[in-house]
Coordinates of C-alpha atoms and ligand atoms in Angstrom, one line a residue:
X264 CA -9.0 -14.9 -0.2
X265 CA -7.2 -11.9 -1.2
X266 CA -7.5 -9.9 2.4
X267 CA -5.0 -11.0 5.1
X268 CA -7.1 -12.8 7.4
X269 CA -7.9 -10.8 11.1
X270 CA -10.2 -12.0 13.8
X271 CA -11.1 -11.1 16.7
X272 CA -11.8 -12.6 20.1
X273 CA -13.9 -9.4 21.8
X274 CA -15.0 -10.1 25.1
X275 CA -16.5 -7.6 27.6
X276 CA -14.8 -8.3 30.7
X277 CA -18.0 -8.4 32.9
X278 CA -17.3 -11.6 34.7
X279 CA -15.4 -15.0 34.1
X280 CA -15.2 -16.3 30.5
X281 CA -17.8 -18.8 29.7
X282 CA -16.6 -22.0 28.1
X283 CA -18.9 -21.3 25.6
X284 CA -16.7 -18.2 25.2
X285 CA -13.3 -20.2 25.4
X286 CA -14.9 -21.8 22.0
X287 CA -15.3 -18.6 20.5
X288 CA -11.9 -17.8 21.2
X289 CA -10.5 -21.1 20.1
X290 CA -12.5 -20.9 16.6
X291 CA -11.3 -17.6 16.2
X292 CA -7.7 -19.1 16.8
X293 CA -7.9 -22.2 15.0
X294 CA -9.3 -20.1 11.6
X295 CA -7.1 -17.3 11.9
X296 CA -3.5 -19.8 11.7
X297 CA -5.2 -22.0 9.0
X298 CA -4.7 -19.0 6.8
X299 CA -1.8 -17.8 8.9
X300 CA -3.4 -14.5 9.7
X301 CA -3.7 -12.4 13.0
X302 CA -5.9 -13.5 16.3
X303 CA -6.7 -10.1 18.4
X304 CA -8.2 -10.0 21.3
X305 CA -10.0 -6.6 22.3
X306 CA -11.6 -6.2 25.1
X307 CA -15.0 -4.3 24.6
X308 CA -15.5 -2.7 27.7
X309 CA -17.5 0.3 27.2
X310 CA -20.5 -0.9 29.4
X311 CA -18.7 0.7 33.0
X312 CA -22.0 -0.1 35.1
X313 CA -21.4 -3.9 34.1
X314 CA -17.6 -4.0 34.2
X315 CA -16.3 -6.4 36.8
X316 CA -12.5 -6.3 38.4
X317 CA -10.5 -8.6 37.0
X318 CA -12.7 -10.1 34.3
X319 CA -10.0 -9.2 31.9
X320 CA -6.9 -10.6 33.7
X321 CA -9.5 -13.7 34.3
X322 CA -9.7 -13.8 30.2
X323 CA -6.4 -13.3 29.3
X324 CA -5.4 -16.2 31.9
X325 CA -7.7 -18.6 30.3
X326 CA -6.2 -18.0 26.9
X327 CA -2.9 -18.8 28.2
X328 CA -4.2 -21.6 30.5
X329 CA -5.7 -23.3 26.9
X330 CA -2.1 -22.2 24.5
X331 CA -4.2 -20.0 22.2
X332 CA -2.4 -17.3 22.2
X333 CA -3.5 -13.9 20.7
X334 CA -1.1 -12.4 18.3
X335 CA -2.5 -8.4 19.2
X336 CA -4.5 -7.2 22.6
X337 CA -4.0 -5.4 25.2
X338 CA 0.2 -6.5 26.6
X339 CA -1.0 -6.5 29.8
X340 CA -4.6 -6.4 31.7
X341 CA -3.3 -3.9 34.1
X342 CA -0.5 -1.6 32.2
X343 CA -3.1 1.1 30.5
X344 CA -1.8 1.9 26.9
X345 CA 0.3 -1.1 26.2
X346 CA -0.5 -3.3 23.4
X347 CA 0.7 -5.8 21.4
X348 CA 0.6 -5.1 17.8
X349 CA -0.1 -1.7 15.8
X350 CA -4.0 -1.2 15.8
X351 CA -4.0 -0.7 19.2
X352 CA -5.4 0.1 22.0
X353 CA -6.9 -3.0 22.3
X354 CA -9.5 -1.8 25.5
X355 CA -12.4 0.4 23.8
X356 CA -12.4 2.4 26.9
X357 CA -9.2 3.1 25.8
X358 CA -10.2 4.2 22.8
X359 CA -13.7 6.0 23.2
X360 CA -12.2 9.6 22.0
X361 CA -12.3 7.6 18.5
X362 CA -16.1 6.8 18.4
X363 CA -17.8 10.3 18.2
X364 CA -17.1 11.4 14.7
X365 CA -18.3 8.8 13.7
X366 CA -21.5 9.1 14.9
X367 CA -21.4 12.8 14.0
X368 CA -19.9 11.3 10.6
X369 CA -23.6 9.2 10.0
X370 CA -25.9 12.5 11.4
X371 CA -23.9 14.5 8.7
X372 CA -24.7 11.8 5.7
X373 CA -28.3 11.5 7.3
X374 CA -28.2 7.8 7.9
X375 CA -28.1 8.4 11.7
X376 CA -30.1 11.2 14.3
X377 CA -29.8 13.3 17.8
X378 CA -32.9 11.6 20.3
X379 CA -33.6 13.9 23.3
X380 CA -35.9 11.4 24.6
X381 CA -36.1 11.4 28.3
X382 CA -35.4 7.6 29.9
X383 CA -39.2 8.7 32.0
X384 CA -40.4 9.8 28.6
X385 CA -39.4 6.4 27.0
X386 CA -40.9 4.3 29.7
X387 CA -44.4 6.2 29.8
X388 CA -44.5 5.0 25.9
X389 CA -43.5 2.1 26.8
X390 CA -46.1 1.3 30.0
X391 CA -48.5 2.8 27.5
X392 CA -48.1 0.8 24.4
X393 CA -48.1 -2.0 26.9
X394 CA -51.2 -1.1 28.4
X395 CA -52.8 -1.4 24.8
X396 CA -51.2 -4.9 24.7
X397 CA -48.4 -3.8 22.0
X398 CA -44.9 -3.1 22.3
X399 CA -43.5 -0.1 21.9
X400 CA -40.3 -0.2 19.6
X401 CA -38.4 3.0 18.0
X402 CA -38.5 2.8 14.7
X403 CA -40.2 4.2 11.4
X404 CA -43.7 4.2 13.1
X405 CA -43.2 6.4 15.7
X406 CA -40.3 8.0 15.1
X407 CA -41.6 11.7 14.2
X408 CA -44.0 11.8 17.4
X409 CA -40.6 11.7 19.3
X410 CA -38.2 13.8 20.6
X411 CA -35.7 13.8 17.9
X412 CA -33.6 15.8 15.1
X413 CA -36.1 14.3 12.6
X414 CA -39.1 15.7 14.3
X415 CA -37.7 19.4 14.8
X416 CA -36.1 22.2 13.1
X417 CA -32.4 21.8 12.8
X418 CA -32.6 25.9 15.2
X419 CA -34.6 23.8 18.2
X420 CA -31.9 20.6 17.5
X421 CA -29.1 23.1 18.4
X422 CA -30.8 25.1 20.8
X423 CA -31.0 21.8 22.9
X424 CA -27.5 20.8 22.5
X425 CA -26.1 24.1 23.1
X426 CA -28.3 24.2 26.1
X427 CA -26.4 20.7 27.4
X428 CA -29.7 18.8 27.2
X429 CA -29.1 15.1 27.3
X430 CA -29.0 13.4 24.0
X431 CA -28.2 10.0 22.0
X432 CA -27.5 9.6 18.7
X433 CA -29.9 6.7 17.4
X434 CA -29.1 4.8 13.7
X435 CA -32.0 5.9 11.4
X436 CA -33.6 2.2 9.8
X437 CA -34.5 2.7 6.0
X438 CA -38.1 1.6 6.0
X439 CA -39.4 -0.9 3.1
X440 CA -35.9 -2.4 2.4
X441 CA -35.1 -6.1 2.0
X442 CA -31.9 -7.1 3.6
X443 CA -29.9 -9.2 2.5
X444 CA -27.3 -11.1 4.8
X445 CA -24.7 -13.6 4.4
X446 CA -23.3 -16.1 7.3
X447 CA -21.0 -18.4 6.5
X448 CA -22.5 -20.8 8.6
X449 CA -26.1 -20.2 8.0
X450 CA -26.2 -19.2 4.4
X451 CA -28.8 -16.6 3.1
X452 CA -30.8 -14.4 5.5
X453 CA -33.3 -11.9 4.6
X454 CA -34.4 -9.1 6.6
X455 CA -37.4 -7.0 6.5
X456 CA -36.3 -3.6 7.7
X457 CA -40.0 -2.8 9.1
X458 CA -39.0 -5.4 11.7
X459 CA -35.9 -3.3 13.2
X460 CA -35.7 -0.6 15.7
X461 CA -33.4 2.5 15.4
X462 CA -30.3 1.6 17.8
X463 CA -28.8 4.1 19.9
X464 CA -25.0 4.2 18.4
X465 CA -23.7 6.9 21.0
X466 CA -25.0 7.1 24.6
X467 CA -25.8 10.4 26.5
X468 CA -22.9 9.1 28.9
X469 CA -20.3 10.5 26.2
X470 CA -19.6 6.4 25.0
X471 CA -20.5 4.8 21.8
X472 CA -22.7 1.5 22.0
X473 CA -21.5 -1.9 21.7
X474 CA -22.9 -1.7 17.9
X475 CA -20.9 1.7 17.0
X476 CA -17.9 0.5 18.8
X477 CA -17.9 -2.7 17.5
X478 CA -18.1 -2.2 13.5
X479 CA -15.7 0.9 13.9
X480 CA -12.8 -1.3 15.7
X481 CA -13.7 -4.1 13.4
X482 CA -13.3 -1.4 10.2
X483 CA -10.1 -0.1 12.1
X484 CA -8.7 -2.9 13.0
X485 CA -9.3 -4.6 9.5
X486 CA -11.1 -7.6 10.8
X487 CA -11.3 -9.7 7.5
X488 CA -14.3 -12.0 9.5
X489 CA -16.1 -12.1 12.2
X490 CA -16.3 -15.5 14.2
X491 CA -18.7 -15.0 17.1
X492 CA -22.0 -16.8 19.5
X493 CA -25.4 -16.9 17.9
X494 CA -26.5 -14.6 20.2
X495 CA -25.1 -11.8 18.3
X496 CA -27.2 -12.7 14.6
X497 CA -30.2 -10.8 15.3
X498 CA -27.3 -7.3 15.7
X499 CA -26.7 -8.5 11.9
X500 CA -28.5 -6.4 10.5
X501 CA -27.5 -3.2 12.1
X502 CA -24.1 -4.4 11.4
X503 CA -24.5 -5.0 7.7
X504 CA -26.3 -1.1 7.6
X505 CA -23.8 0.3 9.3
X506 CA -21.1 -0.9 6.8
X507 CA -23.4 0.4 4.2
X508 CA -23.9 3.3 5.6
X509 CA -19.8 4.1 6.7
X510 CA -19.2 3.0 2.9
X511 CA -16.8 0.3 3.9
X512 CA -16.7 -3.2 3.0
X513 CA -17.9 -5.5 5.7
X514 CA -15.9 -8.3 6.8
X515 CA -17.9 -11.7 6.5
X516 CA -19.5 -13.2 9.3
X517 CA -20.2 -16.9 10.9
X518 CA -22.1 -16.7 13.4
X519 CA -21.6 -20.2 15.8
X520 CA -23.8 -22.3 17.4
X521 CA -25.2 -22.1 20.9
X522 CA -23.7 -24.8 23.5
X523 CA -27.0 -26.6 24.9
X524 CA -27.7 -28.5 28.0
X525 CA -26.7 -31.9 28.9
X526 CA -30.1 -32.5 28.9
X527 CA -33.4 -30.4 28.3
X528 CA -33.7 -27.1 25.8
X529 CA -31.7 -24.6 26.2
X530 CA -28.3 -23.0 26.8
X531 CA -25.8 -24.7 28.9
X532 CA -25.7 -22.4 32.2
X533 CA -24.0 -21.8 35.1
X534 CA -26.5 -23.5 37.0
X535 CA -26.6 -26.7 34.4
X536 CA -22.8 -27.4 35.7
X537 CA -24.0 -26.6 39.6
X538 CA -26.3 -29.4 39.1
X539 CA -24.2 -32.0 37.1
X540 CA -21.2 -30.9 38.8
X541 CA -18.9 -30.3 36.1
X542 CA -17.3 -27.2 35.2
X543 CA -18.3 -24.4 33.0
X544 CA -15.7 -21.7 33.5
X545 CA -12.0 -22.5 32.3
X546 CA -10.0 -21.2 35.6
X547 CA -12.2 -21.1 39.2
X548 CA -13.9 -18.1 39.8
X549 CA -14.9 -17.3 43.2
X550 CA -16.8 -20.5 44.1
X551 CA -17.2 -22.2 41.3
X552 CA -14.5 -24.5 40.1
X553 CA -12.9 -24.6 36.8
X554 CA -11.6 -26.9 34.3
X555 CA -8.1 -26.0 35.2
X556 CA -8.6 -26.8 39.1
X557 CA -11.1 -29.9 38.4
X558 CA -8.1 -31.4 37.2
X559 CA -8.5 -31.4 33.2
X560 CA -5.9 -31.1 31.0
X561 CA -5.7 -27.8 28.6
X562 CA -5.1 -30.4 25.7
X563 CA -8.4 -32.2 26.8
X564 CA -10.3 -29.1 26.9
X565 CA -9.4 -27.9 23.6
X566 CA -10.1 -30.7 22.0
X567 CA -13.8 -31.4 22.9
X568 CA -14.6 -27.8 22.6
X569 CA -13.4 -27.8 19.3
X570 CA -15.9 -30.9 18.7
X571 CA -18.6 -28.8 20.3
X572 CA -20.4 -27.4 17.0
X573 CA -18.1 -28.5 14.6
X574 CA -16.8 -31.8 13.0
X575 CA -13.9 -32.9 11.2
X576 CA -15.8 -34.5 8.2
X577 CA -14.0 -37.9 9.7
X578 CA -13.8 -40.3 12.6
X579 CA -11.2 -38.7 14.1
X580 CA -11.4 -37.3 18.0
X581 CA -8.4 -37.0 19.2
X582 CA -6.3 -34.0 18.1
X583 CA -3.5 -31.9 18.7
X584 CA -4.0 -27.9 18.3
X585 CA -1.8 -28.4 15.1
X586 CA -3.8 -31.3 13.4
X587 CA -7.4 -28.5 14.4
X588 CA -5.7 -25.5 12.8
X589 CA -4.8 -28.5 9.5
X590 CA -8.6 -29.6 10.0
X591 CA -10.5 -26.7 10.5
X592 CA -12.9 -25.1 8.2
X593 CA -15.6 -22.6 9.2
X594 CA -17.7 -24.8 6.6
X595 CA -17.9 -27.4 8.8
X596 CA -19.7 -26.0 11.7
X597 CA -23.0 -26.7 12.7
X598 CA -25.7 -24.5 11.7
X599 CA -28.2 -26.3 15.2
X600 CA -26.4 -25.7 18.6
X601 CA -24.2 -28.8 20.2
X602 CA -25.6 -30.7 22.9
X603 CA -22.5 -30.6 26.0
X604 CA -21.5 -34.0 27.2
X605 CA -20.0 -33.8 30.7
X606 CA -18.8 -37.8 30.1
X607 CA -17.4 -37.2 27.1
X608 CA -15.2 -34.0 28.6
X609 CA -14.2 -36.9 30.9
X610 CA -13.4 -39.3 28.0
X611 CA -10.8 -36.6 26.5
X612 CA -9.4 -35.7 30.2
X613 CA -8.6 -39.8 30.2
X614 CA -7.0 -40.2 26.5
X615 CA -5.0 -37.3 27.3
X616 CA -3.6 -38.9 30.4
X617 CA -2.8 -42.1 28.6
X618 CA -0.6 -39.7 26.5
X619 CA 1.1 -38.0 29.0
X620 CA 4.6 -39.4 30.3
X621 CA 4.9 -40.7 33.3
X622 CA 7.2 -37.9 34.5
X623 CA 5.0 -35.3 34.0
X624 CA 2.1 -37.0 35.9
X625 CA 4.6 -38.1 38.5
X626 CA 5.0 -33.8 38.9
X627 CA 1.5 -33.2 39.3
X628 CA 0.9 -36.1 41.9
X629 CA 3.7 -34.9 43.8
X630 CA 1.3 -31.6 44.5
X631 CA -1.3 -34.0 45.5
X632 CA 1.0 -36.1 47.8
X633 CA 2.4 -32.6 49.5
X634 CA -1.7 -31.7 50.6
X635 CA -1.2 -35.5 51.9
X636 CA 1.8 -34.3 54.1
X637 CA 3.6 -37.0 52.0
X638 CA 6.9 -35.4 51.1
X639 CA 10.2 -38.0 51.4
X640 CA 9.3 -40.0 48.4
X641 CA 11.5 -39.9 45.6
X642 CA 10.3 -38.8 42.2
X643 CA 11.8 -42.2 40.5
X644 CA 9.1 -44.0 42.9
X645 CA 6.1 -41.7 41.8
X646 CA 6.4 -42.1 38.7
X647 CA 6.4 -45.9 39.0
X648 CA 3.5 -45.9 41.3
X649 CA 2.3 -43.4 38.3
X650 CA 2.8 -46.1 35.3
X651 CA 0.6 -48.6 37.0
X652 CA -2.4 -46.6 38.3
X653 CA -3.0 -44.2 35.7
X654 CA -4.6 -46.3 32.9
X655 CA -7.2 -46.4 35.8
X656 CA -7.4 -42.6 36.2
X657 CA -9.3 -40.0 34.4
X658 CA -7.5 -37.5 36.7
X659 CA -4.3 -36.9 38.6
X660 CA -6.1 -35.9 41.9
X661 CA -7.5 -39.9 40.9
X662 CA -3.9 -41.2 42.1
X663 CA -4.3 -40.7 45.6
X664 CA -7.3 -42.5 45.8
X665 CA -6.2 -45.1 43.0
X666 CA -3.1 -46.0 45.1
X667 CA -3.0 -44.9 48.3
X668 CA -1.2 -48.0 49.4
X669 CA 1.8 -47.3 47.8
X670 CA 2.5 -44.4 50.3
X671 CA 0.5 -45.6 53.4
X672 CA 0.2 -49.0 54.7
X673 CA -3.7 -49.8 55.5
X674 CA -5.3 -48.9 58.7
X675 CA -8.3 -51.0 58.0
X676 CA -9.4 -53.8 55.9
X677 CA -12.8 -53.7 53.4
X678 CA -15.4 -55.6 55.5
X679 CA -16.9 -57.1 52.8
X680 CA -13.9 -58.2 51.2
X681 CA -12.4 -59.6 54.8
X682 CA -15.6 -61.6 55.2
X683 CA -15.0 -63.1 51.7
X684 CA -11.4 -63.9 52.0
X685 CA -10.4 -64.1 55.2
X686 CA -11.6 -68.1 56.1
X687 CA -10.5 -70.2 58.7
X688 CA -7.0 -71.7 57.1
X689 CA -6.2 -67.9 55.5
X690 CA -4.2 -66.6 58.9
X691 CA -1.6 -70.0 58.5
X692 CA -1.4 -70.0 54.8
X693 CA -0.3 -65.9 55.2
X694 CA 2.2 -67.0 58.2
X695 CA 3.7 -69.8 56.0
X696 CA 3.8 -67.2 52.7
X697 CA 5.2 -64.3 54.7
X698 CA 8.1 -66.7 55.7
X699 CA 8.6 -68.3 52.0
X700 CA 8.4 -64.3 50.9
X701 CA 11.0 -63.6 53.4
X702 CA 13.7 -66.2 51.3
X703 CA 13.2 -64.5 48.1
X704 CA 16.3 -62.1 47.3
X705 CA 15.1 -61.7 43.9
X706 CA 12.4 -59.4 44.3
X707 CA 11.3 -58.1 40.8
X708 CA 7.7 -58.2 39.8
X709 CA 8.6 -61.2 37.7
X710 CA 10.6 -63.1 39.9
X711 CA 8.1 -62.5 43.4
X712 CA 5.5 -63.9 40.5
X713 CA 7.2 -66.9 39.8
X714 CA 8.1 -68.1 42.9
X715 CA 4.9 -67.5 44.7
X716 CA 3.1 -69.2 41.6
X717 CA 5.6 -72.1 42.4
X718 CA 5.0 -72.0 46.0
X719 CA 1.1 -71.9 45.9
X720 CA 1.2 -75.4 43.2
X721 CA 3.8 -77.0 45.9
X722 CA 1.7 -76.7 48.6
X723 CA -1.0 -77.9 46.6
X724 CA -3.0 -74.8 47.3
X725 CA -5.6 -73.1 44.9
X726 CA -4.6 -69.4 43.5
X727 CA -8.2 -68.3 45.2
X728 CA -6.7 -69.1 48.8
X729 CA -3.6 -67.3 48.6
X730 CA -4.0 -64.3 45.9
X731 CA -7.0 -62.5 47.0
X732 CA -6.4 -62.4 50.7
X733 CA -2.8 -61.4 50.0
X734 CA -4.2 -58.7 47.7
X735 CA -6.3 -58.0 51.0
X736 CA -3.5 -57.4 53.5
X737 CA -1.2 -55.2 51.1
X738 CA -3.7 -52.8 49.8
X739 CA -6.7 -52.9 52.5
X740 CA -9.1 -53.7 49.7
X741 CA -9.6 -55.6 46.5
X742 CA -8.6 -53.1 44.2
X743 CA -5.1 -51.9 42.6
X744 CA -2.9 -53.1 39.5
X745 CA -1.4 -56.5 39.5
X746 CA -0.2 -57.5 42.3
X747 CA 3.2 -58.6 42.0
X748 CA 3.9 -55.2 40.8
X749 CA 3.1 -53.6 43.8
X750 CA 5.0 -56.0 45.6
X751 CA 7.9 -55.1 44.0
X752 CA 7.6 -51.4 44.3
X753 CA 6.7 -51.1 47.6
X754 CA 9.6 -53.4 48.6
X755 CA 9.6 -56.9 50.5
X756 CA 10.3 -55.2 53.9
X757 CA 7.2 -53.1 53.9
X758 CA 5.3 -56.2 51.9
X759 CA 6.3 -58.5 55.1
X760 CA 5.5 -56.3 57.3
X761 CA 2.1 -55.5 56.0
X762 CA 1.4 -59.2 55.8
X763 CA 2.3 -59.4 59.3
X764 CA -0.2 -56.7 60.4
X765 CA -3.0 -57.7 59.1
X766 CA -2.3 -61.2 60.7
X767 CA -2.8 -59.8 63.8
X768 CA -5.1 -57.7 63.2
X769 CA -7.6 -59.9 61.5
X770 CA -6.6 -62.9 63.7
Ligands
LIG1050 N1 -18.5 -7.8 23.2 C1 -19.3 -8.8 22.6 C2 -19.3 -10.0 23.5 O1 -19.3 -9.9 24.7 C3 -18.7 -9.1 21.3 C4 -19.6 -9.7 20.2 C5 -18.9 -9.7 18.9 O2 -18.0 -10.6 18.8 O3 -19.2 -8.9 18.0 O4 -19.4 -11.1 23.2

């Protein structure tokens, strides 16, 4: 590879960023630092009827939110004219002065031509041709029995735009060629250009197309590939005859596969994570909740979306953005769209947890434990309480219900579990333990073990009569780490007095 490697990330900001589109990004990303080139993120924006308030700041957010920072873009989503890096602007409506010569520039070198086509015009053909059970397409058929600069003399053409009548520029499709495409991905393609409509390039609205936008900030920008969804192969085509006809080289192109449904055909939706309730938006928009507020991890995220459609060539799951950019190749994606695992997301939120220190977690809980109005506990104590839940715990907001008991007492005791382990002698045995628990002045985890251990074969009592209903009275149910531990943590006040309480109570 001779050419410094640019990508691009190029989102239109119409609403929240897709995870699908999170991968995009993050492919983009992980290809660009494997050959220590330049990630840009542009923001296509020329569509105004479909742009959406705060899309962009939603997108920019997300990229953060995952680490993959973007080495060019716009500097800030609401400063106009900033950018970071020198091919800016980075916002096409920042740039749409740029786009008209070159749609002039194809009219003059024939390759391109002026459509006065009215909108009521276009739909009567259409209705028509639908009538007659065809479709009606603009292309080499039809093209002269429309209003266009190829049907009329070049005095009429100019009569009409001097008059101000509406026009578009449309991209004229050589008829009888063979095209012939190259994805990295997907290999070969060939292209009958009989098939292809002629494209409107610059709208009547004064702004170019996503197609004419798109290949003139790629050319500008000297994008060296382009990375992007599946959805965009069948604009291939125009793409690949629209370098042709500029005269400029083309970058290459990998086009990546779609992100199916848990289960069923199709495209993971919106709707799919409704149902399934999981996430499909990085950061919460409006109502529906994102990865970021479910509780996931950014580590976790990136790393099964970076197994979504691609594979390592090895065993490996687990890795850190560093050991993707080392093990990424565009060679290795998938050519048939990934099936989405919600479990699996799950899986990587868990390992990820296992990873993280115990201080850290201990931070996040402490958010958790403010919502539960639970504020005088030090930080040392969370993050013991931390240690022993979270191999339990897929996520932090998990603690609370993991081990409540180490910040509350218990109100009330499982019904099921009382009925099995509360018998007739289990009231006296707890009365006798809570006063041999009240001699111990040694009260580590180990120590408490010990003891008790010794107590229980002294009094000639079995384990099953003493540990479950004293698991019972400390934590309300049957669940929870080992018990000793908690015992020590929570302290041999609060573990009489608990012991006590549910004496009465259950009595
Ligand atoms: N603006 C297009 C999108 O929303 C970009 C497609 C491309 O990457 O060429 O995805």
């Amino acid at each position: 590879m001779t050419q410094k490697v640019r990508v691009r990330f190029a989102p239109s900001p119409t609403g929240p960023l897709h995870i699908g589109g999170v991968r995009t990004a993050l492919f983009n990303y992980l290809f660009a630092k494997k050959h220590k080139g330049d990630f840009i993120l542009r923001i296509e924006d020329t569509d105004q009827n479909r742009f959406v308030e705060g899309a962009e700041q939603y997108i920019v957010d997300s990229l953060n939110w995952c680490g993959i920072p973007f080495d060019e873009g716009p500097s800030s989503p609401t400063a106009k004219g900033n950018t970071l890096g020198k091919y800016g602007p980075y916002r096409q409506s920042e740039r749409k002065h740029l786009y008209k010569k070159f749609a002039l520039d194809l009219i003059e070198k024939g390759k391109a031509y002026y459509a006065f086509d009215t909108a009521e015009k276009l739909d009567f053909h259409r209705n028509d041709h639908e009538k007659k059970g065809k479709t009606f397409i603009y292309n080499w058929h039809n093209r002269l029995k429309l209003d266009n600069s190829l049907s009329m003399t070049p005095e009429e053409v100019q009569r009409r735009i001097d008059a101000g009548e509406e026009y578009v520029i449309r991209f004229l499709t050589p008829p009888d060629e063979k095209l012939h495409l190259k994805d990295i991905i997907r290999g070969d393609i060939e292209i009958d250009t009989n098939t292809l409509d002629d494209k409107v390039l610059f709208k009547s609205d004064g702004m170019p197309t996503y197609h004419l936008a798109n290949i003139v900030d790629d050319h500008l920008m000297e994008i060296s590939h382009v990375i992007r969804g599946e959805e965009w192969l069948p604009s291939l085509a125009l793409h690949q005859q629209l370098y042709d006809a500029f005269g400029w080289q083309a970058p290459q192109f990998a086009h990546l596969p779609l992100i199916m449904k848990p289960v069923g055909k199709g495209k993971l939706s919106k709707r799919d994570g409704e149902k399934g309730g999981f996430p499909v938006f990085p950061l919460s928009w409006n109502e529906s909740v994102g990865y970021r507020e479910a509780g996931y991890f950014p580590e976790a995220v990136v790393n099964f979306l970076a197994l979504l459609g691609w594979n390592p060539g090895t065993e490996q799951e687990l890795f850190t953005l560093e050991e993707l950019v080392d093990s990424f190749s565009l060679e290795r994606v998938h050519k048939s769209g990934a099936r989405f695992d919600p479990d699996k997301t799950k899986w990587y939120n868990q390992q990820y947890m296992h990873q993280k220190d115990d201080a850290t977690l201990a931070e996040a809980f402490q958010l958790h434990l403010k919502e539960k109005e639970i504020t005088s506990t030090s930080n040392d104590y969370v993050q013991k309480v931390v240690s022993l839940i979270k191999d339990r715990a897929t996520f932090v907001s998990d603690f609370w219900e993991l081990g409540d008991y180490f910040f509350v007492a218990p109100t009330k005791y499982d019904e099921k579990a009382v009925k099995k382990q509360w018998k007739d002698d289990t009231q006296e045995i707890m009365q006798n333990l809570a006063s041999f628990i009240d001699g111990i002045t040694d009260f580590s985890s180990e120590n408490v073990e010990l003891e008790v251990k010794k107590w229980i074969s002294e009094k000639e009592l079995s384990f099953g009569k003493v540990m479950p209903p004293l698991r019972l009275v400390l934590v309300g149910d049957m669940k929870g780490p080992h018990i000793f531990d908690i015992m020590a943590l929570i302290g041999k006040e609060e573990s009489l007095e608990r012991i006590n309480k549910a004496i009465s109570a259950l009595a």
